[in-house]
mmCIF file of C-alpha atoms in Angstrom:
data_model
loop_
_atom_site.group_PDB
_atom_site.id
_atom_site.type_symbol
_atom_site.label_atom_id
_atom_site.label_comp_id
_atom_site.label_asym_id
_atom_site.label_seq_id
_atom_site.Cartn_x
_atom_site.Cartn_y
_atom_site.Cartn_z
ATOM 1 C CA MET A 90 0.000 0.000 0.000
ATOM 2 C CA GLU A 91 1.347 3.392 -1.069
ATOM 3 C CA LEU A 92 0.613 6.268 1.287
ATOM 4 C CA LEU A 93 1.469 9.868 0.556
ATOM 5 C CA VAL A 94 1.907 11.717 3.831
ATOM 6 C CA THR A 95 1.895 15.526 3.718
ATOM 7 C CA TYR A 96 1.997 17.761 6.760
ATOM 8 C CA ASP A 97 2.078 21.292 8.109
ATOM 9 C CA VAL A 98 3.566 21.527 11.600
ATOM 10 C CA ASP A 99 3.813 24.876 13.363
ATOM 11 C CA SER A 100 7.526 24.910 14.120
ATOM 12 C CA THR A 101 7.676 28.461 15.506
ATOM 13 C CA THR A 102 8.291 27.117 19.013
ATOM 14 C CA PRO A 103 10.795 24.597 20.405
ATOM 15 C CA GLU A 104 7.828 22.308 21.110
ATOM 16 C CA GLY A 105 6.690 22.700 17.501
ATOM 17 C CA GLU A 106 10.183 21.873 16.245
ATOM 18 C CA ARG A 107 10.105 18.714 18.376
ATOM 19 C CA ARG A 108 6.744 17.723 16.882
ATOM 20 C CA LEU A 109 8.093 18.423 13.381
ATOM 21 C CA ARG A 110 11.102 16.136 13.926
ATOM 22 C CA GLN A 111 8.873 13.456 15.401
ATOM 23 C CA VAL A 112 6.359 13.549 12.520
ATOM 24 C CA ALA A 113 9.245 13.350 10.031
ATOM 25 C CA LYS A 114 10.799 10.466 11.960
ATOM 26 C CA ILE A 115 7.533 8.518 12.033
ATOM 27 C CA SER A 116 6.971 9.117 8.301
ATOM 28 C CA GLU A 117 10.558 8.255 7.464
ATOM 29 C CA GLY A 118 10.223 4.990 9.359
ATOM 30 C CA VAL A 119 8.000 3.598 6.626
ATOM 31 C CA GLY A 120 9.194 5.453 3.579
ATOM 32 C CA HIS A 121 11.275 8.350 2.350
ATOM 33 C CA ARG A 122 11.079 12.103 2.115
ATOM 34 C CA VAL A 123 10.482 13.640 -1.323
ATOM 35 C CA GLN A 124 9.960 17.227 -0.209
ATOM 36 C CA LYS A 125 10.348 19.069 3.079
ATOM 37 C CA SER A 126 6.965 17.952 4.355
ATOM 38 C CA VAL A 127 6.014 15.234 1.900
ATOM 39 C CA PHE A 128 6.792 11.545 2.402
ATOM 40 C CA GLU A 129 6.170 8.575 0.185
ATOM 41 C CA ASP A 130 5.431 5.734 2.541
ATOM 42 C CA THR A 131 4.757 2.081 1.875
ATOM 43 C CA CYS A 132 3.120 -0.081 4.491
ATOM 44 C CA THR A 133 0.783 -3.018 4.915
ATOM 45 C CA PRO A 134 -2.958 -2.383 5.286
ATOM 46 C CA ALA A 135 -2.663 -3.685 8.843
ATOM 47 C CA HIS A 136 0.047 -1.099 9.643
ATOM 48 C CA ARG A 137 -1.852 1.895 8.301
ATOM 49 C CA PRO A 138 -4.038 2.520 11.395
ATOM 50 C CA HIS A 139 -0.925 2.290 13.555
ATOM 51 C CA LEU A 140 0.874 4.928 11.430
ATOM 52 C CA LYS A 141 -2.197 7.180 11.571
ATOM 53 C CA ALA A 142 -2.534 6.807 15.337
ATOM 54 C CA ARG A 143 1.146 7.648 15.929
ATOM 55 C CA LEU A 144 0.908 10.764 13.748
ATOM 56 C CA GLN A 145 -2.384 11.772 15.407
ATOM 57 C CA SER A 146 -0.909 11.484 18.889
ATOM 58 C CA THR A 147 2.213 13.447 17.877
ATOM 59 C CA ILE A 148 0.707 16.585 16.339
ATOM 60 C CA ASP A 149 -1.027 19.481 18.052
ATOM 61 C CA THR A 150 -4.421 19.144 16.437
ATOM 62 C CA GLU A 151 -5.102 22.867 16.846
ATOM 63 C CA LEU A 152 -1.890 24.021 15.150
ATOM 64 C CA ASP A 153 -0.700 21.196 12.895
ATOM 65 C CA SER A 154 -2.200 19.039 10.170
ATOM 66 C CA VAL A 155 -1.348 15.762 8.451
ATOM 67 C CA ARG A 156 -2.953 14.386 5.308
ATOM 68 C CA ILE A 157 -2.644 10.745 4.336
ATOM 69 C CA TYR A 158 -3.486 9.785 0.762
ATOM 70 C CA HIS A 159 -4.011 6.116 0.012
ATOM 71 C CA LEU A 160 -2.671 5.666 -3.522
ATOM 72 C CA ASP A 161 -2.820 2.810 -5.934
ATOM 73 C CA ARG A 162 0.348 0.771 -6.298
ATOM 74 C CA GLY A 163 2.671 2.410 -8.823
ATOM 75 C CA THR A 164 1.400 5.961 -8.319
ATOM 76 C CA PHE A 165 4.696 7.085 -6.816
ATOM 77 C CA GLN A 166 6.473 6.145 -10.044
ATOM 78 C CA THR A 167 4.145 8.340 -12.080
ATOM 79 C CA ALA A 168 4.839 11.478 -10.033
ATOM 80 C CA ARG A 169 6.378 14.340 -11.992
ATOM 81 C CA HIS A 170 9.127 16.209 -10.158
ATOM 82 C CA LEU A 171 10.039 19.739 -11.239
ATOM 83 C CA GLY A 172 13.091 21.549 -9.894
ATOM 84 C CA ALA A 173 15.448 20.810 -7.036
ATOM 85 C CA VAL A 174 15.607 17.315 -5.529
ATOM 86 C CA VAL A 175 15.178 17.316 -1.781
ATOM 87 C CA ASP A 176 18.414 16.895 0.169
ATOM 88 C CA ILE A 177 17.482 17.440 3.777
ATOM 89 C CA PRO A 178 19.788 16.015 6.403
ATOM 90 C CA HIS A 179 18.304 14.951 9.677
ATOM 91 C CA THR A 180 17.863 18.203 11.581
ATOM 92 C CA GLY A 181 19.281 17.926 15.065
ATOM 93 C CA ASP A 182 19.013 14.814 17.156
ATOM 94 C CA TRP A 183 16.187 12.478 16.423
ATOM 95 C CA ILE A 184 14.177 11.737 19.520
ATOM 96 C CA VAL A 185 14.292 7.934 19.911
ATOM 97 C CA MET B 53 -8.222 13.969 -13.696
ATOM 98 C CA GLU B 54 -7.159 14.495 -10.088
ATOM 99 C CA LEU B 55 -3.718 16.012 -9.578
ATOM 100 C CA LEU B 56 -2.102 16.462 -6.213
ATOM 101 C CA VAL B 57 0.369 19.332 -6.409
ATOM 102 C CA THR B 58 2.917 19.668 -3.609
ATOM 103 C CA TYR B 59 5.731 22.175 -3.559
ATOM 104 C CA ASP B 60 8.684 23.592 -1.685
ATOM 105 C CA VAL B 61 9.525 27.162 -2.704
ATOM 106 C CA ASP B 62 12.447 28.974 -1.112
ATOM 107 C CA SER B 63 10.641 32.060 0.168
ATOM 108 C CA THR B 64 13.596 33.559 2.074
ATOM 109 C CA THR B 65 13.890 36.366 -0.496
ATOM 110 C CA PRO B 66 11.332 38.794 -1.946
ATOM 111 C CA GLU B 67 11.807 37.048 -5.291
ATOM 112 C CA GLY B 68 11.119 33.696 -3.604
ATOM 113 C CA GLU B 69 7.973 35.077 -1.971
ATOM 114 C CA ARG B 70 6.823 36.219 -5.425
ATOM 115 C CA ARG B 71 7.436 32.740 -6.855
ATOM 116 C CA LEU B 72 5.568 31.210 -3.885
ATOM 117 C CA ARG B 73 2.513 33.394 -4.490
ATOM 118 C CA GLN B 74 2.634 32.641 -8.208
ATOM 119 C CA VAL B 75 2.877 28.860 -7.712
ATOM 120 C CA ALA B 76 -0.038 28.997 -5.274
ATOM 121 C CA LYS B 77 -2.070 31.141 -7.670
ATOM 122 C CA ILE B 78 -1.461 28.737 -10.573
ATOM 123 C CA SER B 79 -2.376 25.721 -8.418
ATOM 124 C CA GLU B 80 -5.426 27.461 -6.990
ATOM 125 C CA GLY B 81 -6.598 28.245 -10.511
ATOM 126 C CA VAL B 82 -7.488 24.607 -11.057
ATOM 127 C CA GLY B 83 -8.275 23.419 -7.551
ATOM 128 C CA HIS B 84 -8.047 24.288 -3.890
ATOM 129 C CA ARG B 85 -5.481 24.405 -1.145
ATOM 130 C CA VAL B 86 -5.598 21.682 1.523
ATOM 131 C CA GLN B 87 -2.346 22.530 3.285
ATOM 132 C CA LYS B 88 0.138 25.366 3.043
ATOM 133 C CA SER B 89 1.919 23.840 0.071
ATOM 134 C CA VAL B 90 -0.477 21.121 -1.026
ATOM 135 C CA PHE B 91 -3.227 21.611 -3.605
ATOM 136 C CA GLU B 92 -5.865 19.255 -4.858
ATOM 137 C CA ASP B 93 -6.339 20.139 -8.505
ATOM 138 C CA THR B 94 -8.736 18.795 -11.065
ATOM 139 C CA CYS B 95 -8.113 19.331 -14.748
ATOM 140 C CA THR B 96 -8.558 17.718 -18.126
ATOM 141 C CA PRO B 97 -5.789 15.503 -19.524
ATOM 142 C CA ALA B 98 -5.271 18.151 -22.208
ATOM 143 C CA HIS B 99 -4.732 20.856 -19.565
ATOM 144 C CA ARG B 100 -2.162 18.914 -17.527
ATOM 145 C CA PRO B 101 0.898 19.737 -19.700
ATOM 146 C CA HIS B 102 -0.131 23.397 -19.607
ATOM 147 C CA LEU B 103 -0.308 23.376 -15.787
ATOM 148 C CA LYS B 104 3.074 21.621 -15.606
ATOM 149 C CA ALA B 105 4.691 24.089 -18.030
ATOM 150 C CA ARG B 106 3.377 27.111 -16.088
ATOM 151 C CA LEU B 107 4.690 25.707 -12.801
ATOM 152 C CA GLN B 108 8.026 24.788 -14.394
ATOM 153 C CA SER B 109 8.497 28.291 -15.792
ATOM 154 C CA THR B 110 7.592 29.896 -12.457
ATOM 155 C CA ILE B 111 9.918 28.091 -10.057
ATOM 156 C CA ASP B 112 13.660 28.476 -9.642
ATOM 157 C CA THR B 113 14.685 24.949 -10.528
ATOM 158 C CA GLU B 114 17.798 25.192 -8.355
ATOM 159 C CA LEU B 115 15.971 26.294 -5.201
ATOM 160 C CA ASP B 116 12.361 25.159 -5.527
ATOM 161 C CA SER B 117 10.555 21.923 -6.304
ATOM 162 C CA VAL B 118 7.061 20.901 -7.377
ATOM 163 C CA ARG B 119 5.659 17.360 -7.432
ATOM 164 C CA ILE B 120 2.570 16.485 -9.404
ATOM 165 C CA TYR B 121 0.827 13.219 -8.584
ATOM 166 C CA HIS B 122 -1.705 11.912 -11.072
ATOM 167 C CA LEU B 123 -4.371 10.229 -8.929
ATOM 168 C CA ASP B 124 -7.318 8.063 -9.790
ATOM 169 C CA ARG B 125 -10.707 9.763 -9.643
ATOM 170 C CA GLY B 126 -12.044 9.676 -6.092
ATOM 171 C CA THR B 127 -8.656 9.552 -4.352
ATOM 172 C CA PHE B 128 -9.119 13.007 -2.886
ATOM 173 C CA GLN B 129 -12.234 11.795 -1.066
ATOM 174 C CA THR B 130 -10.294 8.970 0.572
ATOM 175 C CA ALA B 131 -7.658 11.296 2.060
ATOM 176 C CA ARG B 132 -7.463 11.234 5.847
ATOM 177 C CA HIS B 133 -6.993 14.649 7.458
ATOM 178 C CA LEU B 134 -5.588 14.879 10.980
ATOM 179 C CA GLY B 135 -5.515 18.137 12.910
ATOM 180 C CA ALA B 136 -6.130 21.723 11.915
ATOM 181 C CA VAL B 137 -7.929 22.536 8.684
ATOM 182 C CA VAL B 138 -6.017 24.949 6.481
ATOM 183 C CA ASP B 139 -7.296 28.496 6.593
ATOM 184 C CA ILE B 140 -4.774 30.529 4.652
ATOM 185 C CA PRO B 141 -5.949 33.808 3.231
ATOM 186 C CA HIS B 142 -4.374 35.038 0.061
ATOM 187 C CA THR B 143 -1.061 36.525 1.200
ATOM 188 C CA GLY B 144 -0.567 39.976 -0.244
ATOM 189 C CA ASP B 145 -1.543 40.954 -3.731
ATOM 190 C CA TRP B 146 -1.866 38.218 -6.233
ATOM 191 C CA ILE B 147 0.167 38.971 -9.323
ATOM 192 C CA VAL B 148 -2.370 38.946 -12.165
#
């Protein structure tokens, strides 16, 4: 199952930065980053609710948002990419 | 045809802010914003190359990136949204 995870996290506070790193870490755990706040994730149908629950419990639902698109297999390959390829190192220490 | 348009535009300069507004305006012309830099667009197959060309000519291909996902009809409806709903007014004057 291909899941496109996109998010907006209010990172104007240290707490927001922590949430941002955590959302990225969760998303990266099942896929890879293609833009600053866009991840292409692949997981089993059984794992999807778990991924959603982890993201839900990480964000501040008043300030942040996450969208999860369930795509047909092969959709990632059809994506058109214009411009710079993302090259974002891990920012700071990941919270384990 | 459902197109998910996601982008990263380097808006740390006035020129970058102008590109950001222009990319948003182009994307909004054929759909609506669901997150700060994510648009759900609907257009005809014939219009898709036109949309891509306009976005390509607007961004700085060294600094910015746009991804266009071609989704099956109905995918937008299946998207799961967690957290705050986007409420972003037009920022500044749109360049017409």
